[in-house]
Amino acid sequence: MPIFDPKQYESKWLDIWEKNKTYSTPQPRDSQKQYILDMFPYPSGAGLHVGHPRGYIATDVLSRYYRMRGYAVLHPMGWDAFGLPAENAAIKEGKNPQDLTKNYIANFKRQLRSIGFSYDWDRELATTDPAYYAISQWLFILFFYLGLLYKKNVPVYYCGYCKTGLAQEEVLSDGTHERCGNVVEQKELFQWVFKIPEYAESLLSGIDELNWPEGIKAMQRNWIGKKEGLVIHHEVEGLDYHLDTFTVYPAFSYADSYIVVASEHPVVSLILTAKQADGTDSTALRHYIDTVETLTREQKIADVKEKKGVFTGYYAIDPLTGGRLPIWVANFAMMDFGTGAIRCSAHDARDREFAKKYGIPVKSVVNDSVGAPIEASAKKGVLENSASFTGRDVSEVEQEMVEWFVSQGFAKQSTNYHLREWIFSRQRYWGEPIPMIFCDRCADLGKTAWDEDVLASTGFGLGYIDTFKRNLEQRGQSTRFITESRSMMSGWFPLTMDRLPLELPYLESYSANTEGKSPLADVFVWKKATCPCCGGPAEYETDTMPNWAGSCWYFLYFAHDSSSRGQMLPNVMRGESPFDKDLLDSWLPVDTYVGGAEHAVLHLLYSRFWIHVLNDAEIVNFREPFTSLYNQGMVLAPGGGKMSKSKGNVINPDSVIAEYGADALRLYEMFMAPFSQEVAWSTESIQGVYRFLKKVWQLCSSTDHLADGSKDEDQETFRELQKLVHKVESDMTDVKLNTIISACMEFMNVWASASSGLPRRLTKEHVSDFLKILAPFAPFITEELWSIVLGNTTSIHQSQWPVYRRSISEDKEIVLAVQVNGKLRSTIRISTSMEESDVVALAEQEKSIQKWLQGEGLSIDLCKREGAKFCNP
RNA sequence: GCCGGGGUGGUGAAAUUGGUAUACACGCAGGUUUUAGGAACCUGUGCAGCAAUGCGUGGAGGUUCAAGUCCUCUCCCCGGCACCA
């Protein structure tokens, strides 16, 4: 037998697996499927570092395991290849991102291949493939027709470095762009916008059923940010204006003594005009507003640390008391929360601080034992000075108060969401072209895409709008939005179905447009279009989609094999959905989804949104795309800290494989820590798994450890093997992959240990069983030993998982801990068939126990552990 | 401030869900072998103590025959959100 040298066999097996299509996707069978998916990577020029494959190894282990258990497994890989980094790199190098991306993908694929993943490469996809983005475009048109996607002027976050507008979700809390770290600015642009808030409730309630990490679920709930409260209406003295405030603590309303509004609040400009008209002094207010307007986003954030404001000189009438509430402009009132106006009292720390600074009187209606006002957020206490509600407990009276306010016409109940419309336009070249045409003339005539003649000629499946509407109505969801934006969309027409895909033109080189437009806007030949409505000259939309477009639905594409993929465009042209419903039904939803936590409110939220909509349009039969989600923890550089090119501390999987082989890389990445945990790479610790593999090699290939027949077999090792099978099965279910490797090591330690000076032997069959258990983790060495030593001609990865034999795994004798009053005093070896009373009697005879039993009320306690007969139920 | 996740040897971490705390691995120490090694193998390794034994899972209480695990309070670390009314 040759010495252990992974290089000798790893590349050989890669070729054989590829040639034999060892990992091709089988026909799905209903209850027996597992769709195991990685968040597909964004191919970059830097290639992979050892952090990237951590999640991929976990899904690969699970996929291999479930295949051996007889499941039909779908385990594909693809490329999220549109997007900013590749485009920025391309501009820098004066190249087209298409060419760069091709190279990046090739390098990623080479690296992934060398790790021995069992992807079905026949199902590979790239979002940049026109055949793929044709369907992204079809979906765009669908959402447009459903009234969920429309174009309007909006203030957007704009990245001056990437020269594009962004979605709110892409801006981090420090005001920087999540991709490039540049501080964003605000800009008003004409943008395609998704009405995702219409799905706030649907997205929120769906979270409960997900088997996802709590943190991610909490982030989504938080991002959707549902708040139920009360909007109170006020007349403003001397102004023809109704000022609405929002509160989630209506029970404290009788304490309110002033109102603050955001500087952008419409009432402020009204007041300024009114002041000008009646000649009152407005300089202080005007000065304040002018100063605020010059502040950037980050300056505003910093500014709010100190509460500032100015009195407007106007008063609102409190509908509750008829009293006058002075209206102030204040920096802590945010226009994008609630109504942008707040009633203030002593029950809020901010309000108190502001009132103290400017000498505004405050009141309180609930006080603690020393007379200090209780914070409204505590929602407790007994009301004072609250008209007919005085003397009542806050917690019990709130609903009654709300109902009374509403019945008096003072207020209305209102639900507020943090979730904002999703801005879907990017002023970039490297994205899916938006399949829309704008015609000036038709716009003037008020023609829309929903006009019957236009609709019919587009070739789009018309039934979806009705189906969609019907399902929303059945759920009691508002359908107003479906038609609401149509009048704003006159002159905008989707491409006819036979024109899909709208291909991105190949540009030799180009630079970013600095005026808030896409580079495509400068390509006059390309953007010229014919109006699908009047046949006259028109223009294509020149903005492109964000790279979320491709990732929102790629898991649907993977469910399609090459022939059903070929049917997608023909389906669309027949006015049908592109998808093969049978294939979707049999594979989806994704059972196990693995990726980084940074997508919590980006990809994961957007995908859920699209699928909820597709479900309402009855294009898919499931509502939640990802049943179970696991986040892999980051792999830090040795000693801690992020790996980065600039620090020169990046560990490349290529070099690890060159030194130790792919099996050791895989094993170490799974062994180093629970896989959701952040962990630093250790160049020393990887030696441990390398030694283990070497031991596996030596034992399995040595005839000393091989039994001729079952008579020759070491029973203890065989029993350990049965326990191992059981342990692995339960840990796989819990996705605790690190402890499976520990268990394999423990088994090896037993097998390798001498028994009365002789090596322990296992039969060929049981050596096979051990190799099968290890195969999902270390596919190369197990395949080599399976083939060379055990003489198999088929792949171990297509073999059946060993059968767990419980009767064999049960010990005849165990070591039982004996405690006296809860403290461990001794251990005794007992037969598992013994009765409890006999064991106690046996323990009482032990000298080491007896000495602890001298005294009052002391007794023996046996640890109820699995194994002994009397412990089992 | 709010939400989520954590605190166990020198290090990465286990612990059958209330039953022998520190499995497995790294590192370290001593030894064997080798011309030599950063190789291989063996032994040891929570702390204190010669020992019996005592102490020990961030801290303080509690429940229990028995607590890393359950309850109450508290401190610290990581991630997310945020003057959210």
PDB file of C-alpha atoms in Angstrom, chain A residues 700-869:
ATOM      1  CA  CYS A 700      -7.911   0.900   6.640  1.00  0.00           C
ATOM      2  CA  SER A 701      -5.093  -0.172   4.391  1.00  0.00           C
ATOM      3  CA  SER A 702      -3.352  -2.384   6.928  1.00  0.00           C
ATOM      4  CA  THR A 703      -4.236  -6.078   6.960  1.00  0.00           C
ATOM      5  CA  ASP A 704      -3.476  -6.146  10.711  1.00  0.00           C
ATOM      6  CA  HIS A 705      -6.755  -4.355  11.342  1.00  0.00           C
ATOM      7  CA  LEU A 706      -8.836  -6.312   8.908  1.00  0.00           C
ATOM      8  CA  ALA A 707     -10.768  -9.342  10.167  1.00  0.00           C
ATOM      9  CA  ASP A 708     -11.072 -12.462   8.021  1.00  0.00           C
ATOM     10  CA  GLY A 709     -14.610 -13.030   9.170  1.00  0.00           C
ATOM     11  CA  SER A 710     -16.989 -11.998  11.913  1.00  0.00           C
ATOM     12  CA  LYS A 711     -15.434 -14.488  14.352  1.00  0.00           C
ATOM     13  CA  ASP A 712     -12.172 -12.644  14.051  1.00  0.00           C
ATOM     14  CA  GLU A 713     -13.787  -9.265  14.635  1.00  0.00           C
ATOM     15  CA  ASP A 714     -13.263  -7.147  17.726  1.00  0.00           C
ATOM     16  CA  GLN A 715     -16.696  -6.810  19.290  1.00  0.00           C
ATOM     17  CA  GLU A 716     -15.964  -3.623  21.155  1.00  0.00           C
ATOM     18  CA  THR A 717     -14.874  -1.824  17.998  1.00  0.00           C
ATOM     19  CA  PHE A 718     -17.917  -3.123  16.203  1.00  0.00           C
ATOM     20  CA  ARG A 719     -20.136  -1.853  19.006  1.00  0.00           C
ATOM     21  CA  GLU A 720     -18.444   1.556  18.853  1.00  0.00           C
ATOM     22  CA  LEU A 721     -19.127   1.631  15.136  1.00  0.00           C
ATOM     23  CA  GLN A 722     -22.845   1.097  15.758  1.00  0.00           C
ATOM     24  CA  LYS A 723     -22.880   3.895  18.297  1.00  0.00           C
ATOM     25  CA  LEU A 724     -21.125   6.074  15.770  1.00  0.00           C
ATOM     26  CA  VAL A 725     -23.767   5.430  13.110  1.00  0.00           C
ATOM     27  CA  HIS A 726     -26.462   6.473  15.551  1.00  0.00           C
ATOM     28  CA  LYS A 727     -24.588   9.555  16.744  1.00  0.00           C
ATOM     29  CA  VAL A 728     -23.919  10.735  13.185  1.00  0.00           C
ATOM     30  CA  GLU A 729     -27.550  10.323  12.188  1.00  0.00           C
ATOM     31  CA  SER A 730     -28.822  12.459  15.036  1.00  0.00           C
ATOM     32  CA  ASP A 731     -26.107  15.107  14.686  1.00  0.00           C
ATOM     33  CA  MET A 732     -26.769  15.402  10.943  1.00  0.00           C
ATOM     34  CA  THR A 733     -30.389  16.189  11.708  1.00  0.00           C
ATOM     35  CA  ASP A 734     -29.276  18.964  14.062  1.00  0.00           C
ATOM     36  CA  VAL A 735     -26.537  20.081  11.627  1.00  0.00           C
ATOM     37  CA  LYS A 736     -23.895  19.644  14.327  1.00  0.00           C
ATOM     38  CA  LEU A 737     -21.108  18.681  12.009  1.00  0.00           C
ATOM     39  CA  ASN A 738     -18.164  19.407  14.305  1.00  0.00           C
ATOM     40  CA  THR A 739     -19.162  16.767  16.828  1.00  0.00           C
ATOM     41  CA  ILE A 740     -19.568  14.155  14.108  1.00  0.00           C
ATOM     42  CA  ILE A 741     -15.891  14.504  13.333  1.00  0.00           C
ATOM     43  CA  SER A 742     -15.026  14.237  17.036  1.00  0.00           C
ATOM     44  CA  ALA A 743     -17.060  11.047  17.177  1.00  0.00           C
ATOM     45  CA  CYS A 744     -15.216   9.636  14.156  1.00  0.00           C
ATOM     46  CA  MET A 745     -11.918  10.413  15.873  1.00  0.00           C
ATOM     47  CA  GLU A 746     -13.071   8.694  19.033  1.00  0.00           C
ATOM     48  CA  PHE A 747     -14.009   5.642  17.032  1.00  0.00           C
ATOM     49  CA  MET A 748     -10.608   5.620  15.372  1.00  0.00           C
ATOM     50  CA  ASN A 749      -8.940   5.868  18.776  1.00  0.00           C
ATOM     51  CA  VAL A 750     -10.772   2.743  19.871  1.00  0.00           C
ATOM     52  CA  TRP A 751     -10.040   0.837  16.676  1.00  0.00           C
ATOM     53  CA  ALA A 752      -6.380   1.819  16.769  1.00  0.00           C
ATOM     54  CA  SER A 753      -5.921   0.901  20.421  1.00  0.00           C
ATOM     55  CA  ALA A 754      -4.534  -2.527  21.211  1.00  0.00           C
ATOM     56  CA  SER A 755      -6.687  -5.157  22.869  1.00  0.00           C
ATOM     57  CA  SER A 756      -4.566  -7.429  25.095  1.00  0.00           C
ATOM     58  CA  GLY A 757      -1.578  -6.457  23.030  1.00  0.00           C
ATOM     59  CA  LEU A 758      -3.197  -7.325  19.709  1.00  0.00           C
ATOM     60  CA  PRO A 759      -4.626  -5.051  17.032  1.00  0.00           C
ATOM     61  CA  ARG A 760      -8.400  -4.770  16.913  1.00  0.00           C
ATOM     62  CA  ARG A 761      -9.879  -6.079  13.684  1.00  0.00           C
ATOM     63  CA  LEU A 762     -12.984  -5.199  11.705  1.00  0.00           C
ATOM     64  CA  THR A 763     -14.522  -7.063   8.804  1.00  0.00           C
ATOM     65  CA  LYS A 764     -14.378  -5.552   5.341  1.00  0.00           C
ATOM     66  CA  GLU A 765     -18.064  -4.826   5.557  1.00  0.00           C
ATOM     67  CA  HIS A 766     -17.634  -2.810   8.736  1.00  0.00           C
ATOM     68  CA  VAL A 767     -14.588  -0.985   7.449  1.00  0.00           C
ATOM     69  CA  SER A 768     -16.847  -0.024   4.543  1.00  0.00           C
ATOM     70  CA  ASP A 769     -19.456   1.236   6.975  1.00  0.00           C
ATOM     71  CA  PHE A 770     -16.919   3.461   8.661  1.00  0.00           C
ATOM     72  CA  LEU A 771     -15.718   4.838   5.327  1.00  0.00           C
ATOM     73  CA  LYS A 772     -19.304   5.593   4.355  1.00  0.00           C
ATOM     74  CA  ILE A 773     -19.791   7.589   7.523  1.00  0.00           C
ATOM     75  CA  LEU A 774     -16.692   9.605   6.772  1.00  0.00           C
ATOM     76  CA  ALA A 775     -17.416   9.920   3.047  1.00  0.00           C
ATOM     77  CA  PRO A 776     -19.596  13.076   3.198  1.00  0.00           C
ATOM     78  CA  PHE A 777     -16.777  14.908   4.964  1.00  0.00           C
ATOM     79  CA  ALA A 778     -13.767  13.407   3.206  1.00  0.00           C
ATOM     80  CA  PRO A 779     -14.963  12.246  -0.209  1.00  0.00           C
ATOM     81  CA  PHE A 780     -11.513  11.624  -1.717  1.00  0.00           C
ATOM     82  CA  ILE A 781      -9.757   9.409   0.807  1.00  0.00           C
ATOM     83  CA  THR A 782     -12.884   7.366   1.402  1.00  0.00           C
ATOM     84  CA  GLU A 783     -13.412   6.836  -2.323  1.00  0.00           C
ATOM     85  CA  GLU A 784      -9.769   5.822  -2.771  1.00  0.00           C
ATOM     86  CA  LEU A 785      -9.796   3.313   0.094  1.00  0.00           C
ATOM     87  CA  TRP A 786     -13.215   2.014  -0.958  1.00  0.00           C
ATOM     88  CA  SER A 787     -11.897   1.407  -4.409  1.00  0.00           C
ATOM     89  CA  ILE A 788      -8.283   0.329  -3.857  1.00  0.00           C
ATOM     90  CA  VAL A 789      -8.476  -1.539  -0.559  1.00  0.00           C
ATOM     91  CA  LEU A 790     -12.017  -2.807  -0.603  1.00  0.00           C
ATOM     92  CA  GLY A 791     -12.041  -3.378  -4.324  1.00  0.00           C
ATOM     93  CA  ASN A 792     -15.344  -1.699  -5.132  1.00  0.00           C
ATOM     94  CA  THR A 793     -16.020  -0.652  -8.696  1.00  0.00           C
ATOM     95  CA  THR A 794     -18.888   1.736  -8.026  1.00  0.00           C
ATOM     96  CA  SER A 795     -18.572   5.002  -6.132  1.00  0.00           C
ATOM     97  CA  ILE A 796     -18.852   5.075  -2.350  1.00  0.00           C
ATOM     98  CA  HIS A 797     -20.877   8.249  -2.854  1.00  0.00           C
ATOM     99  CA  GLN A 798     -23.587   6.240  -4.523  1.00  0.00           C
ATOM    100  CA  SER A 799     -23.628   3.592  -1.838  1.00  0.00           C
ATOM    101  CA  GLN A 800     -26.259   3.046   0.835  1.00  0.00           C
ATOM    102  CA  TRP A 801     -25.826   4.469   4.306  1.00  0.00           C
ATOM    103  CA  PRO A 802     -25.028   1.784   6.921  1.00  0.00           C
ATOM    104  CA  VAL A 803     -27.930   0.339   8.874  1.00  0.00           C
ATOM    105  CA  TYR A 804     -27.869   1.183  12.552  1.00  0.00           C
ATOM    106  CA  ARG A 805     -28.208  -1.949  14.656  1.00  0.00           C
ATOM    107  CA  ARG A 806     -29.397  -0.860  18.041  1.00  0.00           C
ATOM    108  CA  SER A 807     -29.086  -4.249  19.688  1.00  0.00           C
ATOM    109  CA  ILE A 808     -25.391  -4.355  18.913  1.00  0.00           C
ATOM    110  CA  SER A 809     -24.710  -0.813  20.060  1.00  0.00           C
ATOM    111  CA  GLU A 810     -26.063  -1.550  23.530  1.00  0.00           C
ATOM    112  CA  ASP A 811     -23.405  -2.214  26.132  1.00  0.00           C
ATOM    113  CA  LYS A 812     -23.573  -5.282  28.322  1.00  0.00           C
ATOM    114  CA  GLU A 813     -21.713  -3.528  31.058  1.00  0.00           C
ATOM    115  CA  ILE A 814     -21.480   0.120  31.895  1.00  0.00           C
ATOM    116  CA  VAL A 815     -19.653   2.221  34.413  1.00  0.00           C
ATOM    117  CA  LEU A 816     -22.224   3.894  36.613  1.00  0.00           C
ATOM    118  CA  ALA A 817     -21.591   6.937  38.751  1.00  0.00           C
ATOM    119  CA  VAL A 818     -22.621   6.615  42.361  1.00  0.00           C
ATOM    120  CA  GLN A 819     -23.458   9.771  44.232  1.00  0.00           C
ATOM    121  CA  VAL A 820     -24.116  10.327  47.907  1.00  0.00           C
ATOM    122  CA  ASN A 821     -26.414  13.306  48.340  1.00  0.00           C
ATOM    123  CA  GLY A 822     -25.589  14.584  44.910  1.00  0.00           C
ATOM    124  CA  LYS A 823     -21.827  14.343  45.195  1.00  0.00           C
ATOM    125  CA  LEU A 824     -19.905  11.858  43.114  1.00  0.00           C
ATOM    126  CA  ARG A 825     -18.238   9.408  45.441  1.00  0.00           C
ATOM    127  CA  SER A 826     -17.446   6.416  43.299  1.00  0.00           C
ATOM    128  CA  THR A 827     -18.114   4.583  40.100  1.00  0.00           C
ATOM    129  CA  ILE A 828     -19.073   0.951  39.813  1.00  0.00           C
ATOM    130  CA  ARG A 829     -19.093  -1.379  36.862  1.00  0.00           C
ATOM    131  CA  ILE A 830     -22.468  -3.048  36.507  1.00  0.00           C
ATOM    132  CA  SER A 831     -24.257  -5.297  34.106  1.00  0.00           C
ATOM    133  CA  THR A 832     -26.892  -3.358  32.194  1.00  0.00           C
ATOM    134  CA  SER A 833     -29.511  -5.973  33.020  1.00  0.00           C
ATOM    135  CA  MET A 834     -29.299  -5.398  36.781  1.00  0.00           C
ATOM    136  CA  GLU A 835     -32.265  -4.108  38.783  1.00  0.00           C
ATOM    137  CA  GLU A 836     -31.950  -0.804  40.556  1.00  0.00           C
ATOM    138  CA  SER A 837     -32.188  -2.302  44.063  1.00  0.00           C
ATOM    139  CA  ASP A 838     -29.388  -4.741  43.273  1.00  0.00           C
ATOM    140  CA  VAL A 839     -27.193  -1.935  42.031  1.00  0.00           C
ATOM    141  CA  VAL A 840     -27.810   0.073  45.202  1.00  0.00           C
ATOM    142  CA  ALA A 841     -26.964  -2.985  47.287  1.00  0.00           C
ATOM    143  CA  LEU A 842     -23.793  -3.446  45.287  1.00  0.00           C
ATOM    144  CA  ALA A 843     -22.862   0.183  45.743  1.00  0.00           C
ATOM    145  CA  GLU A 844     -23.404  -0.028  49.507  1.00  0.00           C
ATOM    146  CA  GLN A 845     -20.752  -2.708  49.697  1.00  0.00           C
ATOM    147  CA  GLU A 846     -18.158  -0.456  48.130  1.00  0.00           C
ATOM    148  CA  LYS A 847     -15.674   0.752  50.745  1.00  0.00           C
ATOM    149  CA  SER A 848     -15.298   4.066  48.976  1.00  0.00           C
ATOM    150  CA  ILE A 849     -19.033   4.589  49.336  1.00  0.00           C
ATOM    151  CA  GLN A 850     -19.467   3.314  52.831  1.00  0.00           C
ATOM    152  CA  LYS A 851     -17.323   5.939  54.398  1.00  0.00           C
ATOM    153  CA  TRP A 852     -19.552   8.645  52.934  1.00  0.00           C
ATOM    154  CA  LEU A 853     -22.712   7.049  54.242  1.00  0.00           C
ATOM    155  CA  GLN A 854     -21.886   7.548  57.905  1.00  0.00           C
ATOM    156  CA  GLY A 855     -24.316  10.194  59.107  1.00  0.00           C
ATOM    157  CA  GLU A 856     -27.953  11.137  59.257  1.00  0.00           C
ATOM    158  CA  GLY A 857     -30.136  11.220  56.154  1.00  0.00           C
ATOM    159  CA  LEU A 858     -27.456  10.230  53.675  1.00  0.00           C
ATOM    160  CA  SER A 859     -28.386   8.015  50.773  1.00  0.00           C
ATOM    161  CA  ILE A 860     -27.076   6.666  47.544  1.00  0.00           C
ATOM    162  CA  ASP A 861     -28.192   8.274  44.317  1.00  0.00           C
ATOM    163  CA  LEU A 862     -27.638   6.585  41.017  1.00  0.00           C
ATOM    164  CA  CYS A 863     -27.256   8.754  37.979  1.00  0.00           C
ATOM    165  CA  LYS A 864     -30.128   7.882  35.701  1.00  0.00           C
ATOM    166  CA  ARG A 865     -28.216   7.423  32.533  1.00  0.00           C
ATOM    167  CA  GLU A 866     -29.059   5.724  29.323  1.00  0.00           C
ATOM    168  CA  GLY A 867     -27.733   2.189  29.085  1.00  0.00           C
ATOM    169  CA  ALA A 868     -28.737   0.452  32.296  1.00  0.00           C
ATOM    170  CA  LYS A 869     -32.035  -1.384  32.126  1.00  0.00           C
TER     171      LYS A 869
END
